[in-house]
Short mmCIF file of C-alpha atoms and ligand atoms in Angstrom, two decimals:
data_model
loop_
_atom_site.label_atom_id
_atom_site.label_comp_id
_atom_site.label_asym_id
_atom_site.label_seq_id
_atom_site.Cartn_x
_atom_site.Cartn_y
_atom_site.Cartn_z
CA MET A 9 0.32 -0.26 0.09
CA ALA A 10 2.85 2.60 1.26
CA ALA A 11 5.16 1.43 -1.89
CA SER A 12 2.06 2.12 -4.27
CA ALA A 13 1.13 5.21 -2.69
CA SER A 14 5.24 6.89 -2.98
CA CYS A 15 5.34 5.26 -6.77
CA ILE A 16 2.02 7.19 -7.72
CA SER A 17 3.81 10.07 -6.20
CA LEU A 18 7.15 9.57 -7.44
CA VAL A 19 4.84 9.43 -11.43
CA VAL A 20 3.61 13.01 -10.57
CA LEU A 21 6.73 13.90 -9.46
CA VAL A 22 8.40 13.02 -12.33
CA ALA A 23 5.11 14.29 -14.42
CA LEU A 24 5.53 17.99 -12.49
CA ALA A 25 9.58 18.02 -13.64
CA THR A 26 8.48 17.60 -17.45
CA ALA A 27 6.32 20.63 -17.08
CA ALA A 28 7.83 22.51 -15.94
CA SER A 29 11.41 22.07 -17.73
CA GLY A 30 9.45 21.91 -20.87
CA GLN A 31 11.32 20.44 -23.85
CA LEU A 32 14.75 21.04 -22.44
CA SER A 33 17.37 18.92 -22.31
CA PRO A 34 21.50 18.69 -21.70
CA THR A 35 22.02 17.18 -25.24
CA PHE A 36 20.20 19.52 -27.10
CA TYR A 37 22.68 21.73 -29.05
CA ASP A 38 24.57 18.18 -29.20
CA THR A 39 24.34 18.00 -32.81
CA SER A 40 23.06 20.75 -33.85
CA CYS A 41 25.41 23.42 -32.14
CA PRO A 42 28.63 20.51 -30.91
CA ARG A 43 31.06 23.56 -29.74
CA ALA A 44 28.42 25.87 -27.72
CA LEU A 45 28.89 24.81 -24.62
CA ALA A 46 32.83 24.99 -25.23
CA THR A 47 32.52 29.18 -26.64
CA ILE A 48 30.53 29.88 -23.93
CA LYS A 49 33.16 28.34 -21.56
CA SER A 50 36.32 30.15 -22.42
CA GLY A 51 34.02 32.97 -22.31
CA VAL A 52 33.32 33.48 -19.79
CA MET A 53 36.77 32.11 -18.51
CA ALA A 54 37.92 34.70 -20.60
CA ALA A 55 35.99 37.24 -18.85
CA VAL A 56 36.21 36.67 -15.50
CA SER A 57 40.12 35.87 -15.23
CA SER A 58 40.03 39.72 -16.73
CA ASP A 59 37.37 40.78 -13.73
CA PRO A 60 36.60 38.66 -11.01
CA ARG A 61 32.86 40.44 -10.51
CA MET A 62 32.16 40.19 -14.26
CA GLY A 63 31.38 35.81 -12.84
CA ALA A 64 29.28 37.85 -10.35
CA SER A 65 27.41 40.29 -12.96
CA LEU A 66 26.56 37.32 -14.68
CA LEU A 67 25.19 34.95 -12.32
CA ARG A 68 22.51 37.40 -11.36
CA LEU A 69 21.87 38.68 -14.86
CA HIS A 70 20.49 35.08 -15.13
CA PHE A 71 18.77 35.74 -11.75
CA HIS A 72 16.96 38.51 -13.54
CA ASP A 73 16.87 37.69 -16.59
CA CYS A 74 14.92 34.65 -15.17
CA PHE A 75 11.82 36.05 -13.00
CA VAL A 76 11.00 38.48 -14.94
CA GLN A 77 8.60 36.28 -17.86
CA GLY A 78 10.95 33.57 -17.44
CA CYS A 79 14.55 32.68 -18.51
CA ASP A 80 13.83 34.05 -21.71
CA ALA A 81 16.75 36.34 -21.95
CA SER A 82 14.39 39.12 -22.39
CA VAL A 83 17.03 40.94 -19.90
CA LEU A 84 19.42 41.26 -22.40
CA LEU A 85 17.19 43.20 -24.77
CA SER A 86 17.68 46.98 -24.82
CA GLY A 87 16.00 49.73 -23.00
CA MET A 88 12.65 47.81 -21.21
CA GLU A 89 13.85 45.86 -18.37
CA GLN A 90 17.35 47.02 -18.14
CA ASN A 91 16.02 50.69 -16.60
CA ALA A 92 13.42 48.69 -14.11
CA ILE A 93 14.47 50.09 -10.61
CA PRO A 94 16.53 47.15 -9.76
CA ASN A 95 18.29 47.22 -12.76
CA ALA A 96 19.04 50.40 -14.22
CA GLY A 97 23.00 51.79 -13.33
CA SER A 98 23.07 48.23 -11.55
CA LEU A 99 22.70 45.49 -13.93
CA ARG A 100 26.37 44.22 -15.72
CA GLY A 101 27.47 41.79 -18.16
CA PHE A 102 25.30 42.88 -21.69
CA GLY A 103 29.19 43.11 -23.70
CA VAL A 104 30.04 39.92 -22.18
CA ILE A 105 27.46 37.84 -23.44
CA ASP A 106 26.94 39.68 -26.36
CA SER A 107 30.35 38.68 -27.44
CA ILE A 108 29.72 34.88 -27.02
CA LYS A 109 26.73 35.07 -29.19
CA THR A 110 28.83 37.16 -32.32
CA GLN A 111 31.35 34.25 -31.61
CA ILE A 112 28.75 31.62 -31.39
CA GLU A 113 26.75 32.73 -33.85
CA ALA A 114 30.04 33.05 -36.47
CA ILE A 115 30.09 28.81 -35.77
CA CYS A 116 25.88 27.94 -35.94
CA ASN A 117 24.02 30.08 -37.49
CA GLN A 118 20.56 31.34 -35.85
CA THR A 119 20.55 27.93 -33.19
CA VAL A 120 22.15 28.80 -29.87
CA SER A 121 19.34 30.84 -27.68
CA CYS A 122 20.89 33.88 -25.76
CA ALA A 123 18.80 32.29 -23.21
CA ASP A 124 20.77 29.03 -23.04
CA ILE A 125 23.99 31.22 -23.47
CA LEU A 126 23.48 33.32 -20.29
CA THR A 127 22.24 29.75 -18.51
CA VAL A 128 25.22 28.36 -18.77
CA ALA A 129 27.06 31.21 -18.69
CA ALA A 130 26.13 31.68 -15.08
CA ARG A 131 26.95 27.85 -14.53
CA ASP A 132 30.62 28.88 -16.07
CA SER A 133 30.29 31.91 -13.61
CA VAL A 134 30.09 29.69 -10.50
CA VAL A 135 32.59 27.46 -11.53
CA ALA A 136 35.11 30.10 -12.45
CA LEU A 137 35.21 31.36 -9.49
CA GLY A 138 35.58 27.81 -7.66
CA GLY A 139 32.19 26.86 -7.00
CA PRO A 140 29.69 23.53 -7.53
CA SER A 141 29.03 23.12 -11.20
CA TRP A 142 25.45 20.80 -12.50
CA THR A 143 24.04 19.96 -15.77
CA VAL A 144 22.12 22.62 -17.46
CA PRO A 145 19.17 21.81 -19.66
CA LEU A 146 18.66 23.47 -22.63
CA GLY A 147 16.65 24.64 -25.20
CA ARG A 148 14.70 27.17 -24.29
CA ARG A 149 14.37 30.32 -26.67
CA ASP A 150 14.21 33.72 -26.27
CA SER A 151 11.68 36.42 -26.11
CA ILE A 152 10.36 38.46 -28.70
CA ASP A 153 9.36 41.18 -26.02
CA ALA A 154 10.18 42.38 -22.36
CA ASN A 155 8.38 43.53 -19.46
CA GLU A 156 9.60 46.43 -16.35
CA ALA A 157 6.71 46.59 -14.65
CA GLU A 158 7.58 42.92 -14.09
CA ALA A 159 10.87 43.37 -13.81
CA ASN A 160 9.35 46.56 -11.01
CA SER A 161 7.26 43.78 -8.84
CA ASP A 162 8.20 40.60 -9.07
CA LEU A 163 12.57 41.09 -8.45
CA PRO A 164 12.93 41.28 -4.32
CA GLY A 165 14.08 44.72 -2.72
CA PHE A 166 17.33 44.66 -0.07
CA ASN A 167 14.50 46.21 1.78
CA SER A 168 12.57 42.90 1.96
CA SER A 169 11.50 40.82 5.03
CA ARG A 170 11.81 37.44 4.88
CA SER A 171 7.54 36.81 4.56
CA GLU A 172 8.05 38.81 1.46
CA LEU A 173 10.97 37.26 0.82
CA GLU A 174 9.76 33.83 0.62
CA ALA A 175 6.29 34.75 -1.31
CA ALA A 176 8.49 36.46 -4.23
CA PHE A 177 10.81 33.07 -4.75
CA LEU A 178 7.41 30.76 -4.18
CA ARG A 179 5.27 32.65 -7.52
CA LYS A 180 8.64 32.19 -9.18
CA GLY A 181 8.34 28.11 -10.33
CA GLY A 182 7.57 26.88 -6.90
CA LEU A 183 10.90 28.11 -5.69
CA ASN A 184 10.47 26.80 -1.91
CA THR A 185 12.44 28.61 1.40
CA VAL A 186 15.17 26.15 0.79
CA ASP A 187 16.09 27.27 -2.28
CA MET A 188 15.52 30.98 -1.25
CA VAL A 189 18.44 30.96 1.23
CA ALA A 190 20.43 28.62 -1.50
CA LEU A 191 19.93 31.06 -4.18
CA SER A 192 20.81 34.22 -1.69
CA GLY A 193 24.26 32.28 -0.71
CA ALA A 194 25.07 33.75 -4.48
CA HIS A 195 25.87 37.31 -2.24
CA THR A 196 29.38 34.86 -1.56
CA ILE A 197 30.78 37.21 -4.59
CA GLY A 198 29.91 39.98 -6.47
CA GLN A 199 29.71 43.68 -4.85
CA ALA A 200 26.44 46.34 -4.67
CA GLN A 201 26.30 50.29 -4.41
CA CYS A 202 25.69 52.06 -0.70
CA SER A 203 22.37 53.72 -1.36
CA THR A 204 21.41 49.87 -0.99
CA PHE A 205 23.11 49.04 2.63
CA ARG A 206 22.77 52.79 3.51
CA ALA A 207 19.81 51.96 5.74
CA ARG A 208 21.29 49.64 7.49
CA ILE A 209 25.45 50.70 8.62
CA TYR A 210 23.82 54.41 9.75
CA GLY A 211 21.46 52.67 12.27
CA GLY A 212 18.32 51.65 10.02
CA ASP A 213 18.97 48.02 11.02
CA THR A 214 20.02 46.60 14.67
CA ASN A 215 20.66 43.23 13.59
CA ILE A 216 24.48 44.39 11.88
CA ASN A 217 27.83 43.90 13.82
CA ALA A 218 29.21 47.34 15.38
CA ALA A 219 32.99 47.07 13.83
CA TYR A 220 31.17 45.73 10.51
CA ALA A 221 29.14 48.68 10.15
CA ALA A 222 31.45 51.28 11.22
CA SER A 223 33.75 49.74 8.69
CA LEU A 224 31.34 50.11 5.52
CA ARG A 225 30.79 53.57 7.14
CA ALA A 226 34.01 54.94 6.03
CA ASN A 227 32.83 54.65 1.96
CA CYS A 228 29.54 55.23 2.05
CA PRO A 229 28.72 58.61 3.79
CA GLN A 230 25.04 59.17 5.14
CA THR A 231 24.06 61.55 3.42
CA VAL A 232 21.76 60.84 0.21
CA GLY A 233 22.88 61.45 -3.42
CA SER A 234 26.43 61.77 -1.62
CA GLY A 235 28.80 58.24 -2.81
CA ASP A 236 25.81 56.31 -3.41
CA GLY A 237 27.29 54.48 -6.17
CA SER A 238 30.02 53.28 -3.41
CA LEU A 239 30.84 49.50 -4.00
CA ALA A 240 30.98 47.03 -0.51
CA ASN A 241 31.63 43.50 -0.97
CA LEU A 242 28.38 41.21 -0.62
CA ASP A 243 30.35 38.77 0.56
CA THR A 244 33.51 40.93 4.01
CA THR A 245 35.55 37.28 4.22
CA THR A 246 35.95 35.96 0.72
CA PRO A 247 34.43 37.86 -2.08
CA ASN A 248 35.94 36.43 -5.35
CA ALA A 249 35.69 32.67 -3.97
CA PHE A 250 32.02 30.66 -4.22
CA ASP A 251 31.90 28.98 -1.19
CA ASN A 252 30.18 29.27 2.06
CA ALA A 253 31.70 32.44 4.24
CA TYR A 254 28.29 34.47 3.25
CA TYR A 255 26.41 31.88 5.94
CA THR A 256 29.15 32.39 8.45
CA ASN A 257 29.23 36.30 8.00
CA LEU A 258 25.02 35.78 8.42
CA MET A 259 25.79 34.31 11.76
CA SER A 260 28.04 37.00 13.18
CA GLN A 261 25.83 39.63 11.71
CA ARG A 262 28.02 40.96 8.60
CA GLY A 263 25.03 40.30 6.20
CA LEU A 264 25.68 43.39 3.82
CA LEU A 265 22.11 43.77 2.93
CA HIS A 266 19.49 43.55 5.38
CA SER A 267 17.39 41.31 3.17
CA ASP A 268 20.41 39.43 3.03
CA GLN A 269 20.93 39.24 7.39
CA VAL A 270 17.55 38.33 8.04
CA LEU A 271 17.71 35.21 6.84
CA PHE A 272 19.04 34.57 10.35
CA ASN A 273 17.89 36.64 13.23
CA ASN A 274 16.37 34.63 15.04
CA ASP A 275 13.66 33.03 12.88
CA THR A 276 12.66 29.78 10.51
CA THR A 277 14.93 30.29 8.27
CA ASP A 278 18.77 30.41 10.79
CA ASN A 279 18.70 26.39 10.82
CA THR A 280 19.13 26.54 7.14
CA VAL A 281 21.49 29.11 7.68
CA ARG A 282 23.53 27.52 10.19
CA ASN A 283 23.41 23.76 7.86
CA PHE A 284 25.01 25.46 5.22
CA ALA A 285 27.53 27.72 7.25
CA SER A 286 29.19 24.23 8.71
CA ASN A 287 28.62 22.68 5.46
CA PRO A 288 29.72 23.55 2.09
CA ALA A 289 28.47 20.05 0.49
CA ALA A 290 25.38 20.88 2.04
CA PHE A 291 25.16 23.99 0.69
CA SER A 292 26.85 22.85 -3.20
CA SER A 293 24.04 20.13 -3.64
CA ALA A 294 21.10 23.12 -2.14
CA PHE A 295 22.43 25.41 -4.72
CA THR A 296 22.01 23.18 -7.56
CA THR A 297 19.07 21.89 -6.93
CA ALA A 298 17.68 25.65 -7.22
CA MET A 299 19.72 27.25 -10.23
CA ILE A 300 18.61 24.19 -12.12
CA LYS A 301 15.15 25.45 -10.70
CA MET A 302 15.38 28.26 -11.29
CA GLY A 303 16.63 28.03 -14.54
CA ASN A 304 13.46 26.27 -15.15
CA ILE A 305 11.47 28.64 -14.67
CA ALA A 306 8.86 29.34 -17.76
CA PRO A 307 10.68 28.47 -20.56
CA LYS A 308 10.28 29.22 -24.22
CA THR A 309 10.63 26.41 -26.36
CA GLY A 310 9.21 24.82 -29.66
CA THR A 311 7.98 27.12 -31.97
CA GLN A 312 6.95 29.92 -28.97
CA GLY A 313 9.69 33.10 -29.53
CA GLN A 314 12.77 33.25 -31.73
CA ILE A 315 16.70 32.33 -31.80
CA ARG A 316 17.79 36.30 -31.62
CA LEU A 317 20.78 36.55 -33.87
CA SER A 318 21.87 38.98 -31.40
CA CYS A 319 21.22 39.03 -28.19
CA SER A 320 20.10 43.14 -27.54
CA ARG A 321 17.82 42.93 -30.26
CA VAL A 322 14.41 41.20 -31.33
CA ASN A 323 15.03 40.46 -35.09
CA SER A 324 13.94 42.33 -37.82
C1 HEM B 429 16.63 37.08 -1.79
C2 HEM B 429 16.55 38.63 -2.39
C3 HEM B 429 17.53 39.26 -3.26
C4 HEM B 429 17.90 40.30 -3.39
C5 HEM B 429 17.31 41.34 -2.01
C6 HEM B 429 18.94 40.65 -3.88
C7 HEM B 429 19.16 41.80 -4.03
C8 HEM B 429 20.25 42.68 -4.23
C9 HEM B 429 21.67 43.44 -4.38
C10 HEM B 429 20.47 45.33 -4.27
C11 HEM B 429 22.55 43.52 -5.34
C12 HEM B 429 23.56 45.01 -5.49
C13 HEM B 429 22.57 46.36 -6.99
C14 HEM B 429 23.32 46.83 -6.59
O1 HEM B 429 24.09 47.46 -5.35
O2 HEM B 429 24.22 47.28 -7.83
C15 HEM B 429 22.34 42.28 -5.44
C16 HEM B 429 23.37 42.12 -6.39
C17 HEM B 429 23.79 40.98 -6.22
N1 HEM B 429 22.86 39.47 -6.98
FE1 HEM B 429 21.46 39.16 -5.37
N2 HEM B 429 19.73 39.62 -4.53
C18 HEM B 429 18.83 38.78 -5.00
C19 HEM B 429 18.62 37.76 -4.73
C20 HEM B 429 20.18 36.86 -5.50
C21 HEM B 429 19.88 35.67 -6.43
C22 HEM B 429 19.12 34.74 -6.19
C23 HEM B 429 20.95 36.17 -6.90
C24 HEM B 429 21.39 34.69 -8.06
C25 HEM B 429 21.45 33.32 -7.79
C26 HEM B 429 21.91 36.60 -6.31
C27 HEM B 429 22.81 37.31 -7.58
C28 HEM B 429 23.15 38.40 -7.29
C29 HEM B 429 25.15 38.99 -7.16
C30 HEM B 429 26.16 37.38 -7.57
C31 HEM B 429 25.30 40.28 -6.79
C32 HEM B 429 26.30 40.91 -7.46
C33 HEM B 429 26.29 41.34 -8.57
C34 HEM B 429 27.85 42.18 -9.22
O3 HEM B 429 28.45 42.12 -8.65
O4 HEM B 429 27.75 42.97 -10.44
N3 HEM B 429 21.35 37.64 -6.23
N4 HEM B 429 21.55 41.46 -4.91
#
C-alpha cells in the first residue's frame, strides 16, 4: 500500500518536473552546435580572469532574467527591463554575453538562444570562481518582448522581510524557502552600491556587527546622493570565491543587505543558514538544485519566441 502510494507520487513528481522544464534537455545542442558549450565556457573564463566581479554580474543577470517572464533573455533587450528600478545603473555583463553570442553565431547560425547562453554562462561563472558545477538543461528560446513593470514588481528588493522574500520566490516556479536561502548564497560573490545598504549601516538595522558597520561607513556617506554608487563586497571575508562564507558572515551579523541578514535573525530560516555554514556540501547541493529549478522557470520552447541573432534586440 505504502509502496504503491509512493510509486504514484514519484510518477506525479516526474510528470511535474517534466512539465516545468518543457522540452529542455542537456543534449539539446549536441548535434546542432557541438561547440556551443565550450565556446560559452571559454568566453566566461576569459571575462572572469580579467575581471573577477564579472562572474557575479553574469550570475545576477541570469537571476534577473528568470524572475521576469521566465528565462527568456528578456533582460538582455536594450531599454525596457534594463530601465527597471532593480536593474538600472546596476546590471552588468551585457557586453560579455553579446560577444559570446557573436562567436557562437560565427560557428552555428541562429541556433543557440541568448537565454541558453546566459543560463550556461551563469553556471560557468560559478565554476570559474571555485563553486560547484551542474548539468544545464537546454533548449530555451528568446522572447520577442520584455516587461519593465514585471521587473519592478517581481524582483525582490533589498529591504524585503524574510516572509516577503519567501513569497517572491514561491511565485517563481515554486522556489521554496530552502531554495531561496540557497540562492541568496550567490551573495558570496560580487558587490553592492552604498544606496542599497546605507540605511542598514546608519542605524536602520540593529542586527549588524558594530565593527562591520563602522568599516562600511568609511566608504558610504550618510547623506543620500553622496557616494551612492560606492561599492562594498557582499561577502566581506572571501569576496571573489564562490564558497559558503556568506552563511558564516550572517551568523556573525555581517550580512551586507537587510535582505541578507533577515535569513539569520532568530527566525525560521536560522537552521538552514547554520546548516549551510557548517556543511559546504549541503550548500553546494542545495544551490545547484535551486539553480536548475530557477533556470527552468517558464522557458519558451518549440515554436515559441525566436532565436535572436543579436542578444540586445529582437530579429527584424
Ligand atoms: C533574495 C533576494 C535578493 C535580493 C533582495 C537581492 C538584491 C541584490 C542587490 C540590491 C544587489 C546589489 C546591486 C547593486 O548595488 O548594484 C545584489 C547583487 C548581487 N546579487 Fe542579489 N539579490 C537577491 C537574490 C539573488 C539571487 C537569487 C542571485 C543569484 C542566484 C543573486 C546574485 C547577485 C550577485 C551575484 C550580485 C553581485 C553582482 C555584481 O557584483 O555585479 N542575488 N543583489
